GROMACS .gro file of C-alpha atoms in nm:
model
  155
    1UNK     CA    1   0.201   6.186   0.669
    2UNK     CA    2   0.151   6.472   0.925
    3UNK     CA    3   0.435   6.717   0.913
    4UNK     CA    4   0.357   6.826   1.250
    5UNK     CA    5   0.440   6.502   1.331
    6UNK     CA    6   0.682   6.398   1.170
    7UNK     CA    7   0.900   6.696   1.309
    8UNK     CA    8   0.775   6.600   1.654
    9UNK     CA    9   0.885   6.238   1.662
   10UNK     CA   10   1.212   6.323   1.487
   11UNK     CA   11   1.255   6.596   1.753
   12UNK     CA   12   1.213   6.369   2.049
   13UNK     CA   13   1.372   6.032   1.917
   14UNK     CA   14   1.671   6.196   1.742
   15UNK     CA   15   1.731   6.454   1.991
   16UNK     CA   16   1.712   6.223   2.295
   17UNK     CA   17   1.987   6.000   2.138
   18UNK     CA   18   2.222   6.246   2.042
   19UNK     CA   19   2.215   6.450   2.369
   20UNK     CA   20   2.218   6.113   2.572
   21UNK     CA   21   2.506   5.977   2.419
   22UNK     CA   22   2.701   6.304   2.456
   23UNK     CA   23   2.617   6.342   2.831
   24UNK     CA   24   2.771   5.984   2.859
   25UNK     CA   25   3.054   6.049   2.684
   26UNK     CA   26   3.150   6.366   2.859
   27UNK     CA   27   3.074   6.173   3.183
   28UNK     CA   28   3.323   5.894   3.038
   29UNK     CA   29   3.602   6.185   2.971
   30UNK     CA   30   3.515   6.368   3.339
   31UNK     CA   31   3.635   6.016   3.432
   32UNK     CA   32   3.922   5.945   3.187
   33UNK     CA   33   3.863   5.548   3.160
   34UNK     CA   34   3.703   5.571   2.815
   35UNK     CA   35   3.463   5.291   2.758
   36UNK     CA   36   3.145   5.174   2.514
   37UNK     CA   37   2.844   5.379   2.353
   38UNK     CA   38   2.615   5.155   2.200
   39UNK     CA   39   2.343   5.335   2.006
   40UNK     CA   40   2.058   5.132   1.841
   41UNK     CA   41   1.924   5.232   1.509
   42UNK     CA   42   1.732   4.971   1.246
   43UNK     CA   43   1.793   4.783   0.919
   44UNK     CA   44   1.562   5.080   0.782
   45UNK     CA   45   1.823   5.351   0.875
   46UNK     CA   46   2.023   5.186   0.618
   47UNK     CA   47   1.822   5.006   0.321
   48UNK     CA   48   1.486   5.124   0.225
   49UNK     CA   49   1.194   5.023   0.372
   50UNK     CA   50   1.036   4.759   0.152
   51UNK     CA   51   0.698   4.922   0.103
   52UNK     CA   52   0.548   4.531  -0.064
   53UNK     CA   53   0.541   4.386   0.224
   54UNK     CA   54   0.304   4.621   0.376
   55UNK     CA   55   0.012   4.584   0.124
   56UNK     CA   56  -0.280   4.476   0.241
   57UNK     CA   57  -0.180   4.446   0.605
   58UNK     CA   58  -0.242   4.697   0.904
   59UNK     CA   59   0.089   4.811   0.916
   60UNK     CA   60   0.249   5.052   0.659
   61UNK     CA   61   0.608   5.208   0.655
   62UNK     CA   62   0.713   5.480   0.842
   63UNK     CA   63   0.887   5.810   0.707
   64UNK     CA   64   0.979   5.961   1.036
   65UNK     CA   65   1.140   5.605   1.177
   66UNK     CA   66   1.357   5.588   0.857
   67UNK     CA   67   1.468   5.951   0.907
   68UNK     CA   68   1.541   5.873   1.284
   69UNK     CA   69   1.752   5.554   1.254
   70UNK     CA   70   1.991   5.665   0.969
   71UNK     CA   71   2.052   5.975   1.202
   72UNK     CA   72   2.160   5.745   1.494
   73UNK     CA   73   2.362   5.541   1.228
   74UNK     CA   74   2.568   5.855   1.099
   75UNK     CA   75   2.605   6.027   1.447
   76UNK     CA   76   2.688   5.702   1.577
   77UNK     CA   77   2.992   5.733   1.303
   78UNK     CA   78   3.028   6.114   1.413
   79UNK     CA   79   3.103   6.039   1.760
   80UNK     CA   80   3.301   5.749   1.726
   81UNK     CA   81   3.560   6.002   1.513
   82UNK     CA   82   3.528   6.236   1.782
   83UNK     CA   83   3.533   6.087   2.118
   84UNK     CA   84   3.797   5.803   1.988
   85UNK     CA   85   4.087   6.055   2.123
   86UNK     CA   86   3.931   5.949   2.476
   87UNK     CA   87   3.890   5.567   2.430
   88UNK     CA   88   3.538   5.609   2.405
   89UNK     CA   89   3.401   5.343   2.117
   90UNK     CA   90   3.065   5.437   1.943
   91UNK     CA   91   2.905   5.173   1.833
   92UNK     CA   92   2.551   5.150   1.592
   93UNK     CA   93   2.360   4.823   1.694
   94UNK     CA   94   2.073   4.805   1.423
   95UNK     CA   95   1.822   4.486   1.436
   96UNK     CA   96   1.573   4.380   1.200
   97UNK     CA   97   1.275   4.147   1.239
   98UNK     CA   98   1.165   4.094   1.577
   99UNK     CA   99   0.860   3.906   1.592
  100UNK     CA  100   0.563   4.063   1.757
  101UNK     CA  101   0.206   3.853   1.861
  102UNK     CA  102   0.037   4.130   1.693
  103UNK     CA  103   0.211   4.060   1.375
  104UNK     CA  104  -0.022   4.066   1.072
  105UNK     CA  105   0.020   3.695   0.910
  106UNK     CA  106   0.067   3.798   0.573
  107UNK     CA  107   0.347   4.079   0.671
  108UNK     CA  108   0.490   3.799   0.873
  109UNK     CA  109   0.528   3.551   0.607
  110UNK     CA  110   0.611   3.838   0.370
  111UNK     CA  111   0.907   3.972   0.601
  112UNK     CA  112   1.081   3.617   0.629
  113UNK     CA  113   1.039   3.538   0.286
  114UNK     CA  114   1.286   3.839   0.232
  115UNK     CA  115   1.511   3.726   0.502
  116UNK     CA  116   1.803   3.470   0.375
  117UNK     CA  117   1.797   3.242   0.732
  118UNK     CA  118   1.409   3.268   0.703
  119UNK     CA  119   1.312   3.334   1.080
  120UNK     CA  120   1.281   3.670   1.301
  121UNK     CA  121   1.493   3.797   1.529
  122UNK     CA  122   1.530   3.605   1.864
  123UNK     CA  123   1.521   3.906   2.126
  124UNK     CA  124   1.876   3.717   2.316
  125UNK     CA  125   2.045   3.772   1.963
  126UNK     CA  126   2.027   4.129   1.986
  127UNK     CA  127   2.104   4.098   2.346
  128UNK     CA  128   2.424   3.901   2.252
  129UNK     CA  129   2.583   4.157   2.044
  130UNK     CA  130   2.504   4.397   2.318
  131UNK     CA  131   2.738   4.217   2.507
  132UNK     CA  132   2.996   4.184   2.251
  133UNK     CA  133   3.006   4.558   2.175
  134UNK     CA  134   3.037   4.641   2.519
  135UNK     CA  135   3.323   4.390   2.637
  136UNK     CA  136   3.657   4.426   2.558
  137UNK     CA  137   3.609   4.140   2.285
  138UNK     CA  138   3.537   4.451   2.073
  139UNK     CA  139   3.884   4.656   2.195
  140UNK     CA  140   3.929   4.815   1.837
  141UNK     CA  141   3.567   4.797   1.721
  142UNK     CA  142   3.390   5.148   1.701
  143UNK     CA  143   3.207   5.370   1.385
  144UNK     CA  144   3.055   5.026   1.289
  145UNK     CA  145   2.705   4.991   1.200
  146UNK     CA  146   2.626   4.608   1.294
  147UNK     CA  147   2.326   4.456   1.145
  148UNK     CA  148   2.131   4.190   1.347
  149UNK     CA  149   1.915   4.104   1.067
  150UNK     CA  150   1.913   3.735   0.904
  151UNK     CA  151   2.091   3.863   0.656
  152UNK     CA  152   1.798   4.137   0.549
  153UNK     CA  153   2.035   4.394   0.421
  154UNK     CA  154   2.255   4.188   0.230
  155UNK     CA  155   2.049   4.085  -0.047
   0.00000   0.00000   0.00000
């Protein structure tokens, strides 16, 4: 891995989400009606990536991704300490699995077999807890990390 790179991607991902979120959130104060923050990070900003199921594929695992997503997981629990005070909830959304065309067959069959409901990700399932965080069905929900992830990291 390229440090150069590394640095640069962290840089741009991290930074954009951080500095995003806080402009909305000090646009949600300016306005005093509090509201929802819904950051998206990954099951690999809080397990491990499983480095097996890359072998012999054309994808391999990604420092600088890791690093990014379990930054947007603990600022997401930064914020939602800090800007609670205004009614603003900060919420981590993090999804695992998403099927892609491209998909190498082997990491495909690989990545369900370590999923417990044995399927990707449909894209309206991430969609759906979108909605949930953002509605008032989620009143006294905020700091959470919610994994959309077949049950990835809970074995």
């Amino acid at each position: 891995i390229d440090f150069n790179t590394m640095k640069k991607n962290i840089d741009i991902h991290m930074n954009s989400y951080a500095w995003l979120a806080k402009i909305v959130a000090d646009f949600m104060i300016k306005k005093n009606k509090g509201g929802s923050i819904i950051q998206t990070g990954s099951i690999y900003g809080v397990v491990g990536q499983d480095v097996e199921i890359y072998k012999n594929t054309t994808l391999n695992e990604n420092v600088s991704y890791s690093l990014i997503k379990g930054g947007i997981v603990n600022l997401t629990r930064l914020m939602a300490s800090y800007y609670g005070k205004h009614k603003i909830r900060v919420n981590c959304l993090c999804p695992g699995g998403v099927e892609d065309k491209n998909m190498n067959s082997l990491f495909k069959k690989r990545y369900i077999n370590k999923v417990p409901l044995k399927r990707f990700c449909k894209p309206e399932e991430i969609a759906s807890c979108v909605l949930f965080l953002g509605s008032d069905a989620s009143s006294y929900i905020t700091g959470a990390t919610v994994m959309v992830d077949g049950g990835w990291t809970a074995t």
